Structures are given as C-alpha cells and as structure tokens.
Amino acid sequence: MIERRVSLSLPHRVFFTEGVFDPAQTLLRDVLCPAEAEANRVRRVLIVLEKAVAAGQPGLEAAIRAWFAAQDGLLVLAGLRIIPGGEPCKNDWPLVEELWAAINDAGIDRHSYVIAIGGGAVLDLVGFAAATAHRGIRLVRMPTTTLSQADGGVGVKNGVNHFGKKNWVGTFAVPFAVINDFRFLESLPVADRRDGVIEAIKVALIRDAAFFREMETEAAALARLEPAILHRVIQRSAELHVQHICTGGDPFEFGSARPLDFGHWIAHKLEQLSGFRVSHGRAVAIGMAADLQYACLAGLLTAEDRDRILALMERVGFILWADELLAVNSAGQLVVLRGLEEFREHLGGELCITLVTAPGEAREVHEMDDALVQQALEWLRGRTAVPALT
Ligand SMILES: NC(=O)c1ccc[n+]([C@@H]2O[C@H](COP(=O)([O-])OP(=O)(O)OC[C@H]3O[C@@H](n4cnc5c(N)ncnc54)[C@H](O)[C@@H]3O)[C@@H](O)[C@H]2O)c1
Ligand SMILES: [Zn+2]
C-alpha cells in the first residue's frame, strides 16, 4: 500500500468594482496578466456573455471589444459568444458542446481564460464547460445578478441539470477570479434585484448578528434597493460565503453539513412545485420563514426573535407565502415534505438541517418532525391572510 496526501492551496479571490470594461479600468488586466508570472506570455480570452445582459446593457459588447482592442498584443480577445441564460440554459446539453467548440475554436489552453458574464445559471453552465475542457481551464466569473454576486457566483461549484435533476452533472473548481461589477446589476428587473438580499439575510442569521442588525437599521433603504446599501450588503454576504468555503473545512462538500443551505430544503421543493414561477430568492425567503416557525415550535427560537426576523424579510419586500406549499399527493400528504427526503438524498445519507436559534446563531438537527413542519406551514399561511384553498 502507498498512501500520501495530495495537498493543494488555491487562492480564492473576489474583486468588487464598477465598470470593469471602462476604458481607464485596469483591474481585469491586472487579474489576467499578473506582473510576476511569465510577463511575455500571450493570453487568449474567450468571453461568454448572457443574452439578457447584452440586451439590458446595449453598449456592453462594444465596450468589451474596445477594452480588449486597447490592450497590447499580450492580451487577445479570441472570441465573444452570446448565449441564452436563466435556468433553461442548464437544461440544454447542446449548449455545453457549443461552449466546448467555442473554447476549442478560440484556442484556449490551460494558460488562457474563459470569462463568463451572466446570472448564476450561466456561470454554472460556463463553469462546467470550462472545468471539463482540457481537464480544467481558467475561469473568471462576472456575476450579473444580486443573488450570484452575494452567494453562488462567489462559490466553487458549477454544473448543469441532467436526468431531470438539478446540478446532477458538475464539478467543484475554484475560479481563477470572481469580479463583482455592480454596474451589471443596473439592468436587472427589480424583483430579481431584491432576490440577492435574502441570501445576505440568511448568512447573517447563521453567522453574523451585527450584519443582521445593520440590515434592520437600513431596512427602508434596502427595501428601495438603494445602491449604496445594496452593494454593501452584497459585499458582506459574499465575504461571509467565501469565508465559509475557505475556513469551514469542507469546501468540496465531502460531509453532510450544509450550514449555508438554511431554508433551502423547502425552497428547492417550492421552486420545483411552482414550475419555477417562484424564483430561488423568493423561495428561500419562504423556506426560511417556515423553518423559523419550526424552530419556534420546537422550542429552539423565541417568538420575539422569530417575529423580528420575519419583520425584516417583509420590510425589505419578501412575501412569505406561496400556495404551492399546501399541495398534497393522492394520499393527502403534503408534497413539500418530499423535499426533506430529496435533501437527504442530495447530502448522500444523513439528514442535516440548519435551524436558526437567534440572529447570528444556528444549530444543526438530523431529523425533522413532519407534524411540526405541517403546523409551521399552516401558521405561515394563516398569518399571511391568503384566500382559503379549495
Ligand atoms: N454554483 C453555486 O454554488 C450556486 C449557488 C447558488 C445558486 N446556483 C445556481 O444559480 C442559478 C440561479 O442564479 P440567479 O439567481 O443569478 O438567476 P439566473 O441566472 O436564472 O438569472 C435570473 C434572471 O435574470 C436575468 N439576468 C441575469 N443578469 C441580468 C442582468 N444583469 N440584467 C438583466 N437580466 C439579467 C437572467 O436571464 C434570468 O432571467 C440556479 O441555477 C442555481 O442552481 C449556483
Ligand atoms: Zn440559495
């Protein structure tokens, strides 16, 4: 028997800026051509840009081309592809092959770059194509939604949907760099712009009571999605997510604990039950609300803290109910409960659900009581004063 350790220590860098392709901006140049590394090597770059971003920011494509044209011969724009985005792009396997072909046509090797500009779905798709081309080429992510800037885009996972299952095929790969450019958010519809705030509230509830209090103080400005507070909230959320990945001890998720998936077991099921009518952010708000009431019923959270947290979520504009939650199967059981089983399967064995016990404090439980979940959902529905279901 031979046994050794394979050790890797990779930098994980997230930059914050506005207008990365403005003519005077040098951040991207500094990232792609670090002074200390092989100064004379030519770097080829393939840009993959989401269609909705290109359409929402009409000058962007020209600005990208002009920015690269102004570089010297060491930094070459070898291709620019515009692809559709949103969740459907992760269900479209031919797109993966198109991206591989684009990477091949642009002559991108392991010292060149793919830059993905888009929402979390596009980043997942392009990230997967990049991680599997040449066994992994350098990827720079430029997330364009609040949710991906605050959470998924700064992570180390990629993937597309397969066999009708979300993220069934994918890899863990640390991006070469992430550039959060707040200018990209300007074309995002208001409801989508609000979505990222819930991941910030989520990570504050689990990790950072002071951040939670800050959002309470700024709730009115946050509800108006004022850029100054929105950017600050995205930045702190990204920081806490990256801190978890880099210091949590399990960046590639070998264990079963997923502390940052608070509220997500119901959210994933609700997104699916609603045929994706309910967006991820809105579903997470509802999932968190239900698990907060569950924790309250289980004696883990005071009613006062529960009300305080729900109040913040509602003040910033989230509606904490969706009728799909009361869908039942032919045996009269709540379909959403199936989400617990799916979450357990996703973790690969032991169920591990994070519950908040106070703002900034959380604990894990390994079983959930179906009757209490049902009571929590009924309570949530009751307080939202929705019409009775028939
Ligand atoms: N890899 C991870 O760790 C991770 C973590 C969380 C979520 N995710 C994945 O991320 C995806 C969700 O990402 P998302 O919330 O960013 O949503 P999204 O990518 O679906 O984008 C939401 C909508 O906004 C549009 N859009 C994106 N940027 C825009 C812009 N700047 N202007 C105008 N329109 C724009 C998109 O076309 C889409 O219609 C899901 O597939 C989820 O599974 C991945
Ligand atoms: Zn999420």
Coordinates of C-alpha atoms and ligand atoms in Angstrom, one line a residue:
M1 CA 0.0 0.0 0.0
I2 CA 1.1 3.5 -0.8
E3 CA -0.5 6.3 1.0
R4 CA 0.4 10.0 0.6
R5 CA -1.6 13.3 0.9
V6 CA -2.4 15.4 -2.2
S7 CA -2.3 19.0 -1.0
L8 CA -3.4 22.0 -2.8
S9 CA -3.7 25.5 -1.7
L10 CA -5.5 27.7 -4.2
P11 CA -6.2 31.4 -3.9
H12 CA -9.9 32.3 -4.0
R13 CA -10.2 36.0 -5.0
V14 CA -13.3 38.1 -5.3
F15 CA -12.9 41.7 -6.6
F16 CA -15.5 44.4 -6.3
T17 CA -15.7 47.2 -8.9
E18 CA -18.0 49.3 -11.1
G19 CA -17.5 49.4 -14.9
V20 CA -14.8 46.8 -15.4
F21 CA -14.8 47.5 -19.1
D22 CA -14.5 51.3 -18.8
P23 CA -11.5 52.4 -21.0
A24 CA -9.5 53.5 -18.0
Q25 CA -10.1 50.4 -15.9
T26 CA -7.0 48.2 -15.3
L27 CA -8.4 45.7 -12.8
L28 CA -9.1 43.0 -15.5
R29 CA -5.6 43.5 -17.0
D30 CA -4.0 43.1 -13.5
V31 CA -6.0 39.9 -12.9
L32 CA -5.3 38.3 -16.3
C33 CA -1.7 39.3 -16.6
P34 CA -0.2 39.3 -13.1
A35 CA 3.2 41.0 -13.3
E36 CA 5.1 38.3 -11.5
A37 CA 4.0 35.5 -13.8
E38 CA 5.6 34.9 -17.3
A39 CA 5.4 38.5 -18.3
N40 CA 5.7 37.9 -22.1
R41 CA 3.2 35.1 -22.4
V42 CA 0.3 35.9 -24.8
R43 CA -3.1 35.4 -23.0
R44 CA -6.1 34.4 -25.1
V45 CA -9.5 35.2 -23.8
L46 CA -13.0 33.8 -24.7
I47 CA -15.9 35.9 -23.4
V48 CA -19.2 34.2 -22.9
L49 CA -21.9 36.8 -22.3
E50 CA -25.5 36.2 -21.3
K51 CA -28.0 37.4 -23.9
A52 CA -30.2 39.2 -21.3
V53 CA -27.2 41.1 -20.0
A54 CA -26.1 42.1 -23.6
A55 CA -29.7 43.2 -24.3
G56 CA -30.1 45.1 -21.0
Q57 CA -26.7 46.9 -21.4
P58 CA -26.7 47.9 -25.1
G59 CA -23.2 49.4 -25.0
L60 CA -21.5 46.5 -23.3
E61 CA -20.4 44.3 -26.2
A62 CA -18.8 47.3 -27.9
A63 CA -17.2 48.3 -24.6
I64 CA -15.7 44.8 -24.2
R65 CA -14.3 44.8 -27.7
A66 CA -12.9 48.3 -27.3
W67 CA -11.3 47.5 -24.0
F68 CA -9.5 44.5 -25.5
A69 CA -8.5 46.4 -28.6
A70 CA -6.8 48.9 -26.4
Q71 CA -4.6 46.2 -24.8
D72 CA -1.2 45.3 -26.2
G73 CA -0.6 42.0 -28.1
L74 CA -0.2 40.1 -24.9
L75 CA -4.0 40.1 -24.1
V76 CA -6.1 38.9 -27.1
L77 CA -9.9 38.6 -27.3
A78 CA -10.0 35.3 -29.1
G79 CA -13.8 35.0 -29.2
L80 CA -17.1 36.5 -27.8
R81 CA -20.2 34.3 -27.6
I82 CA -23.6 35.5 -26.6
I83 CA -25.7 32.7 -25.1
P84 CA -29.2 32.4 -23.6
G85 CA -29.4 32.3 -19.8
G86 CA -31.7 31.6 -16.9
E87 CA -32.5 28.1 -15.7
P88 CA -33.4 26.8 -19.2
C89 CA -29.7 27.1 -20.3
K90 CA -28.8 24.5 -17.7
N91 CA -31.3 22.1 -19.3
D92 CA -29.8 22.5 -22.7
W93 CA -27.0 19.9 -23.1
P94 CA -26.1 21.0 -26.7
L95 CA -25.1 24.4 -25.2
V96 CA -22.3 22.6 -23.3
E97 CA -21.0 21.1 -26.5
E98 CA -21.3 24.5 -28.2
L99 CA -19.2 26.0 -25.4
W100 CA -16.6 23.3 -25.8
A101 CA -16.4 24.0 -29.5
A102 CA -16.1 27.7 -28.8
I103 CA -13.2 27.1 -26.4
N104 CA -11.5 24.9 -28.9
D105 CA -12.1 27.3 -31.8
A106 CA -10.7 30.2 -29.7
G107 CA -7.5 28.2 -29.0
I108 CA -8.0 28.4 -25.2
D109 CA -5.4 26.4 -23.4
R110 CA -4.7 25.9 -19.7
H111 CA -2.9 29.3 -19.5
S112 CA -5.7 31.2 -21.3
Y113 CA -9.0 32.3 -19.9
V114 CA -12.8 32.0 -20.3
I115 CA -14.7 34.9 -18.8
A116 CA -18.3 34.2 -18.0
I117 CA -20.6 37.2 -17.7
G118 CA -24.2 36.3 -16.6
G119 CA -26.5 35.2 -13.8
G120 CA -25.9 32.2 -11.7
A121 CA -27.3 29.8 -14.3
V122 CA -24.9 31.0 -17.0
L123 CA -22.0 30.9 -14.5
D124 CA -22.9 27.3 -13.6
L125 CA -23.1 26.2 -17.3
V126 CA -20.0 28.0 -18.5
G127 CA -18.1 26.9 -15.3
F128 CA -18.9 23.3 -16.1
A129 CA -17.8 23.6 -19.7
A130 CA -14.5 25.3 -18.6
A131 CA -13.8 22.9 -15.8
T132 CA -14.1 19.9 -18.2
A133 CA -12.3 21.4 -21.2
H134 CA -8.6 20.3 -21.1
R135 CA -9.4 19.0 -17.6
G136 CA -10.0 22.5 -16.4
I137 CA -9.1 25.9 -17.9
R138 CA -9.0 29.2 -16.1
L139 CA -12.4 30.7 -15.4
V140 CA -13.1 34.3 -14.5
R141 CA -16.7 34.8 -13.3
M142 CA -18.5 38.1 -13.6
P143 CA -21.9 37.5 -11.9
T144 CA -24.6 39.9 -13.0
T145 CA -27.4 39.2 -10.5
T146 CA -27.5 40.2 -6.9
L147 CA -28.0 36.6 -5.9
S148 CA -25.0 35.3 -7.8
Q149 CA -22.8 38.3 -6.6
A150 CA -23.9 37.7 -3.0
D151 CA -23.8 33.9 -3.0
G152 CA -23.5 31.3 -5.8
G153 CA -21.2 33.2 -8.1
V154 CA -18.5 33.5 -5.4
G155 CA -18.6 29.8 -4.7
V156 CA -16.6 26.8 -6.1
K157 CA -19.4 24.8 -7.7
N158 CA -20.6 24.5 -11.2
G159 CA -23.0 22.2 -13.1
V160 CA -26.0 21.6 -15.3
N161 CA -29.2 19.7 -14.9
H162 CA -29.4 16.2 -16.1
F163 CA -31.8 13.2 -15.8
G164 CA -34.4 15.9 -14.8
K165 CA -32.4 16.6 -11.7
K166 CA -30.8 20.0 -10.8
N167 CA -27.0 20.2 -10.9
W168 CA -26.7 16.4 -11.5
V169 CA -23.6 16.8 -13.6
G170 CA -20.9 19.2 -12.5
T171 CA -17.6 19.7 -10.7
F172 CA -16.0 21.6 -7.8
A173 CA -13.5 24.0 -9.3
V174 CA -12.1 27.2 -7.7
P175 CA -12.5 30.0 -10.2
F176 CA -9.3 31.9 -11.2
A177 CA -11.1 35.0 -10.0
V178 CA -14.5 36.5 -9.5
I179 CA -15.2 40.1 -10.4
N180 CA -18.4 41.5 -8.9
D181 CA -19.1 44.6 -11.0
F182 CA -22.1 46.4 -9.5
R183 CA -22.8 48.2 -12.9
F184 CA -24.1 44.9 -14.2
L185 CA -27.0 45.0 -11.7
E186 CA -28.5 48.1 -13.3
S187 CA -30.4 46.2 -16.0
L188 CA -31.8 43.6 -13.6
P189 CA -35.6 43.7 -13.0
V190 CA -36.5 44.9 -9.5
A191 CA -37.8 41.6 -8.3
D192 CA -34.6 39.8 -9.3
R193 CA -32.5 42.6 -7.8
R194 CA -34.2 42.1 -4.5
D195 CA -33.6 38.3 -4.6
G196 CA -29.9 38.5 -3.5
V197 CA -30.8 40.3 -0.3
I198 CA -32.4 37.2 1.1
E199 CA -29.1 35.2 0.9
A200 CA -27.5 38.1 2.8
I201 CA -30.1 37.9 5.5
K202 CA -29.7 34.1 5.5
V203 CA -25.9 34.2 6.0
A204 CA -26.2 37.0 8.6
L205 CA -28.7 34.9 10.6
I206 CA -26.3 32.0 10.6
R207 CA -23.0 33.8 11.1
D208 CA -23.1 37.5 11.9
A209 CA -25.6 39.1 14.3
A210 CA -24.0 42.6 13.7
F211 CA -24.7 42.3 10.0
F212 CA -28.3 41.3 10.7
R213 CA -28.7 44.4 12.9
E214 CA -27.1 46.6 10.2
M215 CA -29.7 45.4 7.7
E216 CA -32.5 46.1 10.3
T217 CA -31.2 49.6 10.6
E218 CA -31.0 50.1 6.9
A219 CA -34.3 48.2 6.1
A220 CA -36.0 51.1 4.5
A221 CA -33.1 51.9 2.1
L222 CA -32.7 48.3 1.4
A223 CA -36.4 47.9 0.5
R224 CA -35.8 50.7 -2.0
L225 CA -32.8 48.8 -3.3
E226 CA -30.6 51.9 -2.9
P227 CA -27.3 51.1 -4.5
A228 CA -25.1 52.2 -1.6
I229 CA -26.7 49.8 0.9
L230 CA -27.4 47.1 -1.7
H231 CA -23.7 47.0 -2.7
R232 CA -22.6 46.9 1.0
V233 CA -24.9 44.0 1.7
I234 CA -23.7 42.1 -1.4
Q235 CA -20.1 42.6 -0.4
R236 CA -20.6 41.4 3.2
S237 CA -22.6 38.4 2.1
A238 CA -20.0 37.5 -0.5
E239 CA -17.3 37.8 2.2
L240 CA -19.2 35.5 4.6
H241 CA -19.9 32.9 1.9
V242 CA -16.2 32.9 0.8
Q243 CA -15.1 32.7 4.5
H244 CA -17.3 29.7 4.9
I245 CA -15.8 28.0 1.8
C246 CA -12.2 28.8 2.8
T247 CA -12.3 28.2 6.5
G248 CA -15.3 25.8 7.0
G249 CA -13.2 22.8 6.5
D250 CA -15.2 21.2 3.7
P251 CA -15.0 23.3 0.5
F252 CA -15.8 20.4 -1.8
E253 CA -18.7 19.1 0.4
F254 CA -17.5 15.6 1.3
G255 CA -19.5 15.7 4.6
S256 CA -23.3 16.1 5.0
A257 CA -23.4 19.5 6.7
R258 CA -24.6 22.5 4.6
P259 CA -24.9 25.3 7.0
L260 CA -25.4 27.9 4.3
D261 CA -28.4 26.0 3.0
F262 CA -30.6 27.3 5.7
G263 CA -34.2 27.4 4.4
H264 CA -33.2 25.7 1.2
W265 CA -34.8 22.3 1.6
I266 CA -38.3 23.8 1.3
A267 CA -37.1 26.4 -1.2
H268 CA -35.8 23.8 -3.7
K269 CA -39.1 21.9 -3.5
L270 CA -41.1 25.0 -3.8
E271 CA -39.3 26.2 -6.9
Q272 CA -39.9 22.8 -8.5
L273 CA -43.6 22.7 -7.3
S274 CA -44.2 26.1 -8.8
G275 CA -42.7 25.2 -12.1
F276 CA -40.1 27.9 -11.3
R277 CA -42.8 30.6 -11.0
V278 CA -41.3 31.3 -7.6
S279 CA -37.7 32.4 -8.0
H280 CA -34.9 31.0 -5.9
G281 CA -34.7 34.1 -3.7
R282 CA -38.4 34.3 -3.1
A283 CA -38.5 30.6 -2.3
V284 CA -35.6 30.9 0.1
A285 CA -37.4 33.6 2.0
I286 CA -40.5 31.4 2.4
G287 CA -38.3 28.3 3.3
M288 CA -36.5 30.4 5.9
A289 CA -39.8 31.7 7.4
A290 CA -41.2 28.1 7.6
D291 CA -38.0 26.8 9.3
L292 CA -38.0 29.8 11.7
Q293 CA -41.5 28.9 12.8
Y294 CA -40.5 25.2 13.0
A295 CA -37.6 26.2 15.3
C296 CA -40.0 28.2 17.4
L297 CA -42.5 25.3 17.7
A298 CA -39.5 23.0 18.6
G299 CA -38.5 25.4 21.4
L300 CA -35.3 26.5 19.8
L301 CA -36.1 30.1 18.9
T302 CA -38.1 32.7 20.8
A303 CA -41.3 34.1 19.3
E304 CA -39.8 37.5 19.7
D305 CA -36.7 36.7 17.6
R306 CA -38.9 34.9 15.0
D307 CA -41.1 38.0 14.6
R308 CA -38.1 40.3 14.4
I309 CA -36.6 38.2 11.6
L310 CA -39.8 37.8 9.7
A311 CA -40.4 41.6 10.0
L312 CA -37.0 42.3 8.4
M313 CA -37.8 39.9 5.5
E314 CA -41.2 41.6 4.9
R315 CA -39.8 45.1 5.3
V316 CA -37.4 44.5 2.5
G317 CA -40.2 43.3 0.3
F318 CA -40.5 39.5 0.5
I319 CA -43.9 37.8 0.6
L320 CA -43.7 34.8 3.0
W321 CA -46.2 32.5 1.4
A322 CA -46.9 30.6 -1.8
D323 CA -50.0 28.4 -2.3
E324 CA -47.9 25.6 -3.8
L325 CA -46.8 24.8 -0.3
L326 CA -50.1 23.2 0.5
A327 CA -50.1 20.8 -2.5
V328 CA -51.0 17.3 -1.4
N329 CA -50.4 13.9 -3.0
S330 CA -53.1 11.3 -3.6
A331 CA -52.6 10.0 0.0
G332 CA -53.3 13.5 1.3
Q333 CA -49.7 14.2 2.4
L334 CA -48.0 17.5 1.8
V335 CA -45.8 17.2 -1.3
V336 CA -43.3 19.6 0.2
L337 CA -42.4 17.1 2.8
R338 CA -40.8 15.0 0.0
G339 CA -38.3 17.9 -0.1
L340 CA -36.8 16.6 3.1
E341 CA -36.1 13.2 1.6
E342 CA -34.7 14.8 -1.6
F343 CA -32.4 16.9 0.6
R344 CA -31.2 13.9 2.5
E345 CA -30.5 12.1 -0.9
H346 CA -28.7 15.2 -2.1
L347 CA -26.5 15.2 1.0
G348 CA -25.9 11.5 0.5
G349 CA -27.0 9.9 3.7
E350 CA -27.6 11.7 6.9
L351 CA -30.1 14.5 7.0
C352 CA -28.6 17.7 8.2
I353 CA -30.8 20.8 8.5
T354 CA -29.6 24.1 9.8
L355 CA -32.0 25.9 12.2
V356 CA -31.5 29.4 13.4
T357 CA -31.7 29.8 17.2
A358 CA -31.2 33.5 17.4
P359 CA -29.9 36.1 14.9
G360 CA -26.3 35.1 14.2
E361 CA -26.6 31.7 15.8
A362 CA -27.6 28.4 14.3
R363 CA -27.5 24.7 15.1
E364 CA -27.9 21.5 13.0
V365 CA -30.6 18.9 13.5
H366 CA -30.7 15.5 12.0
E367 CA -34.4 14.9 11.9
M368 CA -37.5 17.0 11.3
D369 CA -40.9 16.2 12.7
D370 CA -43.4 16.1 9.8
A371 CA -46.3 17.2 12.1
L372 CA -44.4 20.2 13.3
V373 CA -43.4 21.1 9.7
Q374 CA -47.1 21.0 8.8
Q375 CA -48.0 23.1 11.8
A376 CA -45.3 25.6 10.8
L377 CA -46.7 25.8 7.2
E378 CA -50.3 26.3 8.4
W379 CA -49.2 29.1 10.8
L380 CA -47.3 30.8 8.0
R381 CA -50.3 30.6 5.7
G382 CA -52.6 31.8 8.5
R383 CA -50.6 35.0 9.2
T384 CA -50.4 35.9 5.5
A385 CA -54.2 36.1 5.2
V386 CA -54.4 34.3 1.8
P387 CA -57.7 33.0 0.5
A388 CA -58.7 29.5 1.6
L389 CA -57.7 26.7 -0.7
T390 CA -60.4 24.6 -2.3
Ligands
LIG1 N1 -22.7 27.2 -8.2 C1 -23.3 27.5 -7.0 O1 -22.7 27.4 -5.9 C2 -24.7 28.0 -6.9 C3 -25.2 28.5 -5.7 C4 -26.5 29.0 -5.7 C5 -27.2 29.0 -6.9 N2 -26.7 28.5 -8.1 C6 -27.5 28.4 -9.3 O2 -27.6 29.8 -9.8 C7 -28.8 29.8 -10.6 C8 -29.6 31.0 -10.2 O3 -28.9 32.1 -10.4 P1 -29.5 33.6 -10.4 O4 -30.3 33.8 -9.2 O5 -28.4 34.5 -10.7 O6 -30.6 33.5 -11.6 P2 -30.5 33.4 -13.2 O7 -29.1 33.1 -13.7 O8 -31.5 32.4 -13.6 O9 -30.9 34.9 -13.6 C9 -32.2 35.4 -13.3 C10 -32.8 36.2 -14.5 O10 -32.1 37.4 -14.7 C11 -31.6 37.5 -16.0 N3 -30.4 38.3 -15.9 C12 -29.2 38.0 -15.3 N4 -28.4 39.0 -15.2 C13 -29.1 40.1 -15.7 C14 -28.8 41.5 -15.9 N5 -27.7 42.0 -15.4 N6 -29.7 42.3 -16.5 C15 -30.9 41.7 -16.9 N7 -31.3 40.5 -16.7 C16 -30.4 39.6 -16.2 C17 -31.5 36.1 -16.5 O11 -31.6 36.0 -17.9 C18 -32.6 35.4 -15.8 O12 -33.8 35.6 -16.5 C19 -29.6 28.5 -10.3 O13 -29.4 27.6 -11.5 C20 -28.9 27.9 -9.1 O14 -28.9 26.5 -9.1 C21 -25.4 28.0 -8.1
ZN2 ZN -29.6 29.9 -2.2

